[in-house]
Amino acid sequence: MIGALTAVDWTRLPRGSVSRQKKDALFDLACRVALLSEGTRGESSKAFAAAARTETRKSLRYGLELLAAGVDSETLASAYEPEAVLQELDAGTRLEFAMLKAGLAAIAEREHPFLVLRRMSAFLGYEYFDKASAWMAERVRKRRSKAQNLLVPGELPDVVRTLALDGVSLERALRAAGRSLASAALAGCPQESIDLAKPAFGKIGGAVLEDDAGYLRTRLSGDEISQAQSAFLEVVQGLEAGGEVEVVEEEELYNDPAYVKELSLAVTGLDDKSLKLLLKDAEDRELATAMQGMEPQAHERILGLLPKKARLKLLDAIDAAVLLPRREIEEAGRRLALRVLEGAARTSTLSAEAAERFARIRDWAGAQTDKSPAT
């Protein structure tokens, strides 16, 4: 956003005021141009010609005809600078020309539709930043709802998970590969992989990455996505050989199925009163971490007992939680087990079977601690 604002030639913008109603209409125009960019992405000039034939706004139709003719961005931009006429136009029309100049030139440079929207809405001021963000988020949400869980089987999702553990390796690998290759490789991965990768490119870049992955999922064949994943893995191997990224051992990453089953049975076996007391005392972050080591039925039981406000806070903590190694998940479960056992020692409300389960979680061999657990 700031980059787009600094690129604006403010000396050419209208000195008079432009009404909020006009700005809202121009924001709608920016969204429409972004949709045109999305609809013609990767297409030939015929797509621009078809769009021009149905366009009723003269200023936009003119630019689409130029795009159909194959002009470059510089030529297109100059076409929206009628020097002799510019001073005679009203402020709103001059603002419209400036926005179309920026947006259509970005399309000519084959920039992503989200960046087209950013460049155009930047002319409207900071108050339209949130509106543009909301528009992009809705586009991503719609594309995500149509995505399949995993299209191309392979090891890339596992590699992404392991690279994400130390907080820097995944970002280094993604930046070394570049967003285009990363998007194509992630097109065959589950949503979890994309969610882990997005922060490496920032808020806007992450949205572009996710949108590109969704778009390429519908355009590339399975073989093409596999080739992109192989190329990405070659980048990772090169960085690993140079000591720039670290790929942890698989055993450090995945939960022990026996542990997951034991903790899930312990949690679902608690009566409502005992579980509510546990949830009341647990910190959201600790509980979100421990829940990475529980089965879905345990999640449902926990969320079902929380009031709406607390449930939303916990869901936010779960969404914000990064992927953690096994030892940290088990340590969070161990702390929950200790809390249950300490509470039971005061109230004597825990059944013998439940106490045995939580004691096994407390003493689980996978939990790495410096101190012996309290009894």
PDB file of C-alpha atoms in Angstrom, residues 105-367:
ATOM      1  CA  ALA A 105      -0.487  -0.387 -16.956  1.00  0.00           C
ATOM      2  CA  ALA A 106      -0.184  -2.976 -14.159  1.00  0.00           C
ATOM      3  CA  ILE A 107      -2.294  -5.403 -16.207  1.00  0.00           C
ATOM      4  CA  ALA A 108      -0.012  -4.808 -19.180  1.00  0.00           C
ATOM      5  CA  GLU A 109       2.911  -5.748 -16.901  1.00  0.00           C
ATOM      6  CA  ARG A 110       0.992  -8.930 -15.960  1.00  0.00           C
ATOM      7  CA  GLU A 111       0.866  -8.025 -12.282  1.00  0.00           C
ATOM      8  CA  HIS A 112      -1.409  -9.978  -9.970  1.00  0.00           C
ATOM      9  CA  PRO A 113      -5.043  -8.744  -9.787  1.00  0.00           C
ATOM     10  CA  PHE A 114      -4.610  -7.926  -6.085  1.00  0.00           C
ATOM     11  CA  LEU A 115      -1.705  -5.625  -6.919  1.00  0.00           C
ATOM     12  CA  VAL A 116      -3.816  -4.016  -9.646  1.00  0.00           C
ATOM     13  CA  LEU A 117      -6.441  -3.241  -7.013  1.00  0.00           C
ATOM     14  CA  ARG A 118      -3.816  -1.912  -4.599  1.00  0.00           C
ATOM     15  CA  ARG A 119      -2.319   0.423  -7.182  1.00  0.00           C
ATOM     16  CA  MET A 120      -5.706   1.839  -8.118  1.00  0.00           C
ATOM     17  CA  SER A 121      -7.198   2.145  -4.629  1.00  0.00           C
ATOM     18  CA  ALA A 122      -4.021   3.877  -3.377  1.00  0.00           C
ATOM     19  CA  PHE A 123      -5.199   7.017  -5.209  1.00  0.00           C
ATOM     20  CA  LEU A 124      -8.282   7.117  -2.987  1.00  0.00           C
ATOM     21  CA  GLY A 125      -6.342   7.424   0.270  1.00  0.00           C
ATOM     22  CA  TYR A 126      -5.657   5.348   3.353  1.00  0.00           C
ATOM     23  CA  GLU A 127      -9.337   5.030   4.277  1.00  0.00           C
ATOM     24  CA  TYR A 128      -9.788   2.580   1.387  1.00  0.00           C
ATOM     25  CA  PHE A 129      -6.991   0.285   2.564  1.00  0.00           C
ATOM     26  CA  ASP A 130      -9.327  -1.845   4.718  1.00  0.00           C
ATOM     27  CA  LYS A 131     -11.931  -2.020   1.956  1.00  0.00           C
ATOM     28  CA  ALA A 132      -9.327  -3.323  -0.479  1.00  0.00           C
ATOM     29  CA  SER A 133      -8.072  -5.843   2.115  1.00  0.00           C
ATOM     30  CA  ALA A 134     -11.612  -7.092   2.747  1.00  0.00           C
ATOM     31  CA  TRP A 135     -12.218  -7.484  -1.004  1.00  0.00           C
ATOM     32  CA  MET A 136      -9.050  -9.546  -1.414  1.00  0.00           C
ATOM     33  CA  ALA A 137      -9.842 -11.686   1.639  1.00  0.00           C
ATOM     34  CA  GLU A 138     -13.275 -12.485   0.212  1.00  0.00           C
ATOM     35  CA  ARG A 139     -11.765 -13.512  -3.137  1.00  0.00           C
ATOM     36  CA  VAL A 140      -9.316 -15.816  -1.353  1.00  0.00           C
ATOM     37  CA  ARG A 141     -12.122 -17.260   0.787  1.00  0.00           C
ATOM     38  CA  LYS A 142     -14.241 -18.102  -2.252  1.00  0.00           C
ATOM     39  CA  ARG A 143     -11.332 -19.765  -4.015  1.00  0.00           C
ATOM     40  CA  ARG A 144     -10.362 -21.660  -0.859  1.00  0.00           C
ATOM     41  CA  SER A 145     -13.896 -23.027  -0.429  1.00  0.00           C
ATOM     42  CA  LYS A 146     -13.563 -24.712  -3.835  1.00  0.00           C
ATOM     43  CA  ALA A 147     -10.107 -26.158  -3.178  1.00  0.00           C
ATOM     44  CA  GLN A 148      -9.546 -29.859  -2.683  1.00  0.00           C
ATOM     45  CA  ASN A 149      -7.587 -30.972   0.336  1.00  0.00           C
ATOM     46  CA  LEU A 150      -4.632 -32.449  -1.543  1.00  0.00           C
ATOM     47  CA  LEU A 151      -4.340 -32.834  -5.294  1.00  0.00           C
ATOM     48  CA  VAL A 152      -0.777 -34.049  -5.775  1.00  0.00           C
ATOM     49  CA  PRO A 153       0.583 -36.608  -3.316  1.00  0.00           C
ATOM     50  CA  GLY A 154       4.226 -36.129  -2.402  1.00  0.00           C
ATOM     51  CA  GLU A 155       6.633 -35.117   0.303  1.00  0.00           C
ATOM     52  CA  LEU A 156       6.354 -31.326  -0.070  1.00  0.00           C
ATOM     53  CA  PRO A 157       3.688 -30.867   2.669  1.00  0.00           C
ATOM     54  CA  ASP A 158       5.974 -32.707   5.109  1.00  0.00           C
ATOM     55  CA  VAL A 159       8.957 -30.595   4.061  1.00  0.00           C
ATOM     56  CA  VAL A 160       6.957 -27.385   4.509  1.00  0.00           C
ATOM     57  CA  ARG A 161       5.941 -28.497   8.001  1.00  0.00           C
ATOM     58  CA  THR A 162       9.505 -29.274   9.021  1.00  0.00           C
ATOM     59  CA  LEU A 163      10.911 -26.063   7.532  1.00  0.00           C
ATOM     60  CA  ALA A 164       8.319 -24.059   9.458  1.00  0.00           C
ATOM     61  CA  LEU A 165       9.555 -25.277  12.827  1.00  0.00           C
ATOM     62  CA  ASP A 166      12.502 -22.932  13.351  1.00  0.00           C
ATOM     63  CA  GLY A 167      10.753 -19.819  12.073  1.00  0.00           C
ATOM     64  CA  VAL A 168      13.294 -18.893   9.364  1.00  0.00           C
ATOM     65  CA  SER A 169      14.026 -21.947   7.175  1.00  0.00           C
ATOM     66  CA  LEU A 170      10.679 -21.915   5.371  1.00  0.00           C
ATOM     67  CA  GLU A 171      10.919 -18.201   4.603  1.00  0.00           C
ATOM     68  CA  ARG A 172      14.441 -18.630   3.210  1.00  0.00           C
ATOM     69  CA  ALA A 173      13.360 -21.527   1.011  1.00  0.00           C
ATOM     70  CA  LEU A 174      10.290 -19.697  -0.300  1.00  0.00           C
ATOM     71  CA  ARG A 175      12.208 -16.529  -1.100  1.00  0.00           C
ATOM     72  CA  ALA A 176      14.997 -18.493  -2.789  1.00  0.00           C
ATOM     73  CA  ALA A 177      12.453 -20.317  -4.940  1.00  0.00           C
ATOM     74  CA  GLY A 178      10.460 -17.178  -5.734  1.00  0.00           C
ATOM     75  CA  ARG A 179       6.730 -16.627  -5.445  1.00  0.00           C
ATOM     76  CA  SER A 180       5.887 -18.003  -8.898  1.00  0.00           C
ATOM     77  CA  LEU A 181       7.539 -21.381  -8.287  1.00  0.00           C
ATOM     78  CA  ALA A 182       6.287 -21.495  -4.694  1.00  0.00           C
ATOM     79  CA  SER A 183       2.703 -20.879  -5.839  1.00  0.00           C
ATOM     80  CA  ALA A 184       2.882 -23.641  -8.444  1.00  0.00           C
ATOM     81  CA  ALA A 185       4.400 -26.077  -5.948  1.00  0.00           C
ATOM     82  CA  LEU A 186       1.856 -25.236  -3.235  1.00  0.00           C
ATOM     83  CA  ALA A 187      -1.020 -25.654  -5.699  1.00  0.00           C
ATOM     84  CA  GLY A 188      -0.942 -29.387  -4.964  1.00  0.00           C
ATOM     85  CA  CYS A 189      -0.629 -29.056  -1.172  1.00  0.00           C
ATOM     86  CA  PRO A 190      -3.285 -28.936   1.555  1.00  0.00           C
ATOM     87  CA  GLN A 191      -4.387 -25.595   3.024  1.00  0.00           C
ATOM     88  CA  GLU A 192      -2.093 -26.125   6.024  1.00  0.00           C
ATOM     89  CA  SER A 193       0.997 -25.809   3.790  1.00  0.00           C
ATOM     90  CA  ILE A 194      -0.254 -22.550   2.276  1.00  0.00           C
ATOM     91  CA  ASP A 195      -1.105 -21.123   5.705  1.00  0.00           C
ATOM     92  CA  LEU A 196       2.439 -21.878   6.882  1.00  0.00           C
ATOM     93  CA  ALA A 197       3.970 -20.288   3.771  1.00  0.00           C
ATOM     94  CA  LYS A 198       1.956 -17.058   3.563  1.00  0.00           C
ATOM     95  CA  PRO A 199       3.723 -15.096   6.354  1.00  0.00           C
ATOM     96  CA  ALA A 200       7.019 -15.259   4.421  1.00  0.00           C
ATOM     97  CA  PHE A 201       5.646 -12.803   1.853  1.00  0.00           C
ATOM     98  CA  GLY A 202       3.871 -10.373   4.181  1.00  0.00           C
ATOM     99  CA  LYS A 203       0.156  -9.654   4.406  1.00  0.00           C
ATOM    100  CA  ILE A 204      -0.432  -8.661   0.790  1.00  0.00           C
ATOM    101  CA  GLY A 205       2.158 -11.010  -0.668  1.00  0.00           C
ATOM    102  CA  GLY A 206       0.714 -13.872   1.352  1.00  0.00           C
ATOM    103  CA  ALA A 207      -2.756 -13.184  -0.016  1.00  0.00           C
ATOM    104  CA  VAL A 208      -1.303 -13.132  -3.526  1.00  0.00           C
ATOM    105  CA  LEU A 209       0.528 -16.410  -2.870  1.00  0.00           C
ATOM    106  CA  GLU A 210      -2.648 -18.146  -1.704  1.00  0.00           C
ATOM    107  CA  ASP A 211      -4.696 -16.769  -4.583  1.00  0.00           C
ATOM    108  CA  ASP A 212      -2.052 -17.792  -7.117  1.00  0.00           C
ATOM    109  CA  ALA A 213      -1.885 -21.306  -5.658  1.00  0.00           C
ATOM    110  CA  GLY A 214      -5.658 -21.622  -5.932  1.00  0.00           C
ATOM    111  CA  TYR A 215      -5.636 -20.278  -9.481  1.00  0.00           C
ATOM    112  CA  LEU A 216      -2.829 -22.588 -10.609  1.00  0.00           C
ATOM    113  CA  ARG A 217      -4.597 -25.543  -9.005  1.00  0.00           C
ATOM    114  CA  THR A 218      -7.294 -25.136 -11.654  1.00  0.00           C
ATOM    115  CA  ARG A 219      -4.886 -24.471 -14.532  1.00  0.00           C
ATOM    116  CA  LEU A 220      -1.917 -26.794 -14.141  1.00  0.00           C
ATOM    117  CA  SER A 221      -1.950 -30.543 -14.689  1.00  0.00           C
ATOM    118  CA  GLY A 222      -0.865 -32.942 -11.963  1.00  0.00           C
ATOM    119  CA  ASP A 223       2.418 -33.541 -13.803  1.00  0.00           C
ATOM    120  CA  GLU A 224       3.119 -29.812 -14.025  1.00  0.00           C
ATOM    121  CA  ILE A 225       2.489 -29.330 -10.302  1.00  0.00           C
ATOM    122  CA  SER A 226       4.717 -32.335  -9.543  1.00  0.00           C
ATOM    123  CA  GLN A 227       7.482 -30.771 -11.629  1.00  0.00           C
ATOM    124  CA  ALA A 228       7.127 -27.511  -9.705  1.00  0.00           C
ATOM    125  CA  GLN A 229       7.297 -29.394  -6.416  1.00  0.00           C
ATOM    126  CA  SER A 230      10.421 -31.238  -7.545  1.00  0.00           C
ATOM    127  CA  ALA A 231      12.037 -27.936  -8.510  1.00  0.00           C
ATOM    128  CA  PHE A 232      11.130 -26.446  -5.118  1.00  0.00           C
ATOM    129  CA  LEU A 233      12.588 -29.458  -3.306  1.00  0.00           C
ATOM    130  CA  GLU A 234      15.807 -29.037  -5.293  1.00  0.00           C
ATOM    131  CA  VAL A 235      15.998 -25.456  -4.003  1.00  0.00           C
ATOM    132  CA  VAL A 236      15.522 -26.738  -0.435  1.00  0.00           C
ATOM    133  CA  GLN A 237      18.210 -29.400  -0.892  1.00  0.00           C
ATOM    134  CA  GLY A 238      20.644 -26.790  -2.170  1.00  0.00           C
ATOM    135  CA  LEU A 239      19.973 -24.511   0.794  1.00  0.00           C
ATOM    136  CA  GLU A 240      20.244 -27.427   3.224  1.00  0.00           C
ATOM    137  CA  ALA A 241      23.597 -28.450   1.734  1.00  0.00           C
ATOM    138  CA  GLY A 242      24.814 -24.898   2.266  1.00  0.00           C
ATOM    139  CA  GLY A 243      23.613 -24.847   5.868  1.00  0.00           C
ATOM    140  CA  GLU A 244      21.041 -22.105   5.188  1.00  0.00           C
ATOM    141  CA  VAL A 245      17.973 -24.146   6.164  1.00  0.00           C
ATOM    142  CA  GLU A 246      17.409 -26.944   8.637  1.00  0.00           C
ATOM    143  CA  VAL A 247      15.164 -29.927   8.028  1.00  0.00           C
ATOM    144  CA  VAL A 248      14.421 -31.591  11.363  1.00  0.00           C
ATOM    145  CA  GLU A 249      14.044 -35.313  11.827  1.00  0.00           C
ATOM    146  CA  GLU A 250      10.557 -36.619  11.143  1.00  0.00           C
ATOM    147  CA  GLU A 251      10.275 -38.156  14.614  1.00  0.00           C
ATOM    148  CA  GLU A 252      10.525 -34.694  16.164  1.00  0.00           C
ATOM    149  CA  LEU A 253       7.535 -33.433  14.201  1.00  0.00           C
ATOM    150  CA  TYR A 254       4.687 -35.907  14.287  1.00  0.00           C
ATOM    151  CA  ASN A 255       2.644 -36.752  17.346  1.00  0.00           C
ATOM    152  CA  ASP A 256       2.813 -40.220  18.814  1.00  0.00           C
ATOM    153  CA  PRO A 257      -0.568 -41.822  17.914  1.00  0.00           C
ATOM    154  CA  ALA A 258      -0.633 -43.576  21.281  1.00  0.00           C
ATOM    155  CA  TYR A 259      -0.162 -40.257  23.065  1.00  0.00           C
ATOM    156  CA  VAL A 260      -2.899 -38.585  21.019  1.00  0.00           C
ATOM    157  CA  LYS A 261      -5.319 -41.404  21.798  1.00  0.00           C
ATOM    158  CA  GLU A 262      -4.457 -41.421  25.515  1.00  0.00           C
ATOM    159  CA  LEU A 263      -4.818 -37.650  25.964  1.00  0.00           C
ATOM    160  CA  SER A 264      -8.042 -37.573  23.935  1.00  0.00           C
ATOM    161  CA  LEU A 265      -9.579 -40.356  26.040  1.00  0.00           C
ATOM    162  CA  ALA A 266      -8.482 -38.594  29.231  1.00  0.00           C
ATOM    163  CA  VAL A 267     -10.096 -35.315  28.182  1.00  0.00           C
ATOM    164  CA  THR A 268     -13.337 -36.810  26.844  1.00  0.00           C
ATOM    165  CA  GLY A 269     -13.570 -39.020  29.943  1.00  0.00           C
ATOM    166  CA  LEU A 270     -13.753 -36.052  32.323  1.00  0.00           C
ATOM    167  CA  ASP A 271     -17.153 -35.038  33.621  1.00  0.00           C
ATOM    168  CA  ASP A 272     -18.421 -31.622  32.554  1.00  0.00           C
ATOM    169  CA  LYS A 273     -17.691 -29.941  35.898  1.00  0.00           C
ATOM    170  CA  SER A 274     -14.076 -31.123  36.053  1.00  0.00           C
ATOM    171  CA  LEU A 275     -13.423 -30.223  32.416  1.00  0.00           C
ATOM    172  CA  LYS A 276     -14.930 -26.763  32.873  1.00  0.00           C
ATOM    173  CA  LEU A 277     -12.644 -26.139  35.856  1.00  0.00           C
ATOM    174  CA  LEU A 278      -9.652 -27.227  33.782  1.00  0.00           C
ATOM    175  CA  LEU A 279     -10.627 -24.936  30.912  1.00  0.00           C
ATOM    176  CA  LYS A 280     -11.209 -22.039  33.297  1.00  0.00           C
ATOM    177  CA  ASP A 281      -7.657 -22.236  34.666  1.00  0.00           C
ATOM    178  CA  ALA A 282      -5.843 -23.030  31.389  1.00  0.00           C
ATOM    179  CA  GLU A 283      -4.259 -20.271  29.317  1.00  0.00           C
ATOM    180  CA  ASP A 284      -5.542 -20.031  25.747  1.00  0.00           C
ATOM    181  CA  ARG A 285      -2.076 -20.453  24.224  1.00  0.00           C
ATOM    182  CA  GLU A 286      -1.234 -23.480  26.363  1.00  0.00           C
ATOM    183  CA  LEU A 287      -4.585 -25.105  25.637  1.00  0.00           C
ATOM    184  CA  ALA A 288      -4.261 -24.395  21.894  1.00  0.00           C
ATOM    185  CA  THR A 289      -0.836 -26.057  21.940  1.00  0.00           C
ATOM    186  CA  ALA A 290      -2.063 -29.096  23.857  1.00  0.00           C
ATOM    187  CA  MET A 291      -5.006 -29.466  21.465  1.00  0.00           C
ATOM    188  CA  GLN A 292      -2.557 -30.124  18.621  1.00  0.00           C
ATOM    189  CA  GLY A 293      -2.112 -33.486  20.333  1.00  0.00           C
ATOM    190  CA  MET A 294      -5.826 -34.344  20.604  1.00  0.00           C
ATOM    191  CA  GLU A 295      -8.327 -36.035  18.333  1.00  0.00           C
ATOM    192  CA  PRO A 296     -11.287 -34.080  16.822  1.00  0.00           C
ATOM    193  CA  GLN A 297     -13.778 -35.440  19.355  1.00  0.00           C
ATOM    194  CA  ALA A 298     -11.714 -33.929  22.173  1.00  0.00           C
ATOM    195  CA  HIS A 299     -11.706 -30.584  20.350  1.00  0.00           C
ATOM    196  CA  GLU A 300     -15.489 -30.742  20.019  1.00  0.00           C
ATOM    197  CA  ARG A 301     -15.922 -31.571  23.692  1.00  0.00           C
ATOM    198  CA  ILE A 302     -13.709 -28.665  24.798  1.00  0.00           C
ATOM    199  CA  LEU A 303     -15.255 -26.097  22.464  1.00  0.00           C
ATOM    200  CA  GLY A 304     -18.757 -27.267  23.330  1.00  0.00           C
ATOM    201  CA  LEU A 305     -18.289 -26.476  27.032  1.00  0.00           C
ATOM    202  CA  LEU A 306     -16.896 -22.974  26.552  1.00  0.00           C
ATOM    203  CA  PRO A 307     -19.077 -19.847  26.463  1.00  0.00           C
ATOM    204  CA  LYS A 308     -19.119 -18.071  23.125  1.00  0.00           C
ATOM    205  CA  LYS A 309     -16.591 -15.361  24.019  1.00  0.00           C
ATOM    206  CA  ALA A 310     -14.088 -17.835  25.481  1.00  0.00           C
ATOM    207  CA  ARG A 311     -14.629 -20.214  22.550  1.00  0.00           C
ATOM    208  CA  LEU A 312     -13.824 -17.452  20.053  1.00  0.00           C
ATOM    209  CA  LYS A 313     -10.681 -16.513  21.996  1.00  0.00           C
ATOM    210  CA  LEU A 314      -9.525 -20.116  21.965  1.00  0.00           C
ATOM    211  CA  LEU A 315     -10.246 -20.477  18.248  1.00  0.00           C
ATOM    212  CA  ASP A 316      -8.200 -17.324  17.621  1.00  0.00           C
ATOM    213  CA  ALA A 317      -5.342 -18.842  19.647  1.00  0.00           C
ATOM    214  CA  ILE A 318      -5.581 -22.061  17.625  1.00  0.00           C
ATOM    215  CA  ASP A 319      -5.528 -20.105  14.349  1.00  0.00           C
ATOM    216  CA  ALA A 320      -2.531 -18.081  15.533  1.00  0.00           C
ATOM    217  CA  ALA A 321      -0.593 -21.111  16.778  1.00  0.00           C
ATOM    218  CA  VAL A 322       2.398 -22.127  14.704  1.00  0.00           C
ATOM    219  CA  LEU A 323       3.176 -25.747  13.971  1.00  0.00           C
ATOM    220  CA  LEU A 324       5.091 -27.093  16.978  1.00  0.00           C
ATOM    221  CA  PRO A 325       7.364 -30.107  17.460  1.00  0.00           C
ATOM    222  CA  ARG A 326       6.124 -33.121  19.370  1.00  0.00           C
ATOM    223  CA  ARG A 327       7.996 -32.340  22.587  1.00  0.00           C
ATOM    224  CA  GLU A 328       6.294 -28.926  22.980  1.00  0.00           C
ATOM    225  CA  ILE A 329       2.833 -30.361  22.319  1.00  0.00           C
ATOM    226  CA  GLU A 330       3.411 -33.149  24.813  1.00  0.00           C
ATOM    227  CA  GLU A 331       4.790 -30.697  27.373  1.00  0.00           C
ATOM    228  CA  ALA A 332       1.607 -28.607  27.092  1.00  0.00           C
ATOM    229  CA  GLY A 333      -0.455 -31.782  27.596  1.00  0.00           C
ATOM    230  CA  ARG A 334       1.697 -32.684  30.590  1.00  0.00           C
ATOM    231  CA  ARG A 335       0.957 -29.302  32.209  1.00  0.00           C
ATOM    232  CA  LEU A 336      -2.759 -29.804  31.665  1.00  0.00           C
ATOM    233  CA  ALA A 337      -2.521 -33.262  33.225  1.00  0.00           C
ATOM    234  CA  LEU A 338      -0.685 -31.840  36.244  1.00  0.00           C
ATOM    235  CA  ARG A 339      -3.406 -29.237  36.689  1.00  0.00           C
ATOM    236  CA  VAL A 340      -6.122 -31.894  36.599  1.00  0.00           C
ATOM    237  CA  LEU A 341      -4.296 -34.131  39.089  1.00  0.00           C
ATOM    238  CA  GLU A 342      -3.579 -31.245  41.463  1.00  0.00           C
ATOM    239  CA  GLY A 343      -7.225 -30.210  41.370  1.00  0.00           C
ATOM    240  CA  ALA A 344      -8.353 -33.788  41.975  1.00  0.00           C
ATOM    241  CA  ALA A 345      -6.066 -34.046  44.994  1.00  0.00           C
ATOM    242  CA  ARG A 346      -7.970 -31.148  46.579  1.00  0.00           C
ATOM    243  CA  THR A 347     -11.503 -32.215  45.649  1.00  0.00           C
ATOM    244  CA  SER A 348     -11.289 -36.021  45.271  1.00  0.00           C
ATOM    245  CA  THR A 349     -13.688 -35.832  42.326  1.00  0.00           C
ATOM    246  CA  LEU A 350     -11.610 -37.716  39.745  1.00  0.00           C
ATOM    247  CA  SER A 351     -12.323 -41.389  39.097  1.00  0.00           C
ATOM    248  CA  ALA A 352      -9.493 -43.898  39.469  1.00  0.00           C
ATOM    249  CA  GLU A 353      -9.496 -44.632  35.725  1.00  0.00           C
ATOM    250  CA  ALA A 354      -9.337 -40.923  34.801  1.00  0.00           C
ATOM    251  CA  ALA A 355      -6.571 -40.336  37.345  1.00  0.00           C
ATOM    252  CA  GLU A 356      -4.539 -43.180  35.822  1.00  0.00           C
ATOM    253  CA  ARG A 357      -4.912 -41.739  32.329  1.00  0.00           C
ATOM    254  CA  PHE A 358      -3.797 -38.261  33.366  1.00  0.00           C
ATOM    255  CA  ALA A 359      -0.930 -39.737  35.355  1.00  0.00           C
ATOM    256  CA  ARG A 360       0.249 -41.527  32.200  1.00  0.00           C
ATOM    257  CA  ILE A 361       0.088 -38.227  30.300  1.00  0.00           C
ATOM    258  CA  ARG A 362       2.014 -36.501  33.106  1.00  0.00           C
ATOM    259  CA  ASP A 363       4.740 -39.153  32.958  1.00  0.00           C
ATOM    260  CA  TRP A 364       4.734 -39.655  29.178  1.00  0.00           C
ATOM    261  CA  ALA A 365       8.176 -40.652  27.947  1.00  0.00           C
ATOM    262  CA  GLY A 366       8.051 -38.139  25.096  1.00  0.00           C
ATOM    263  CA  ALA A 367       7.791 -35.151  27.436  1.00  0.00           C
TER     264      ALA A 367
END
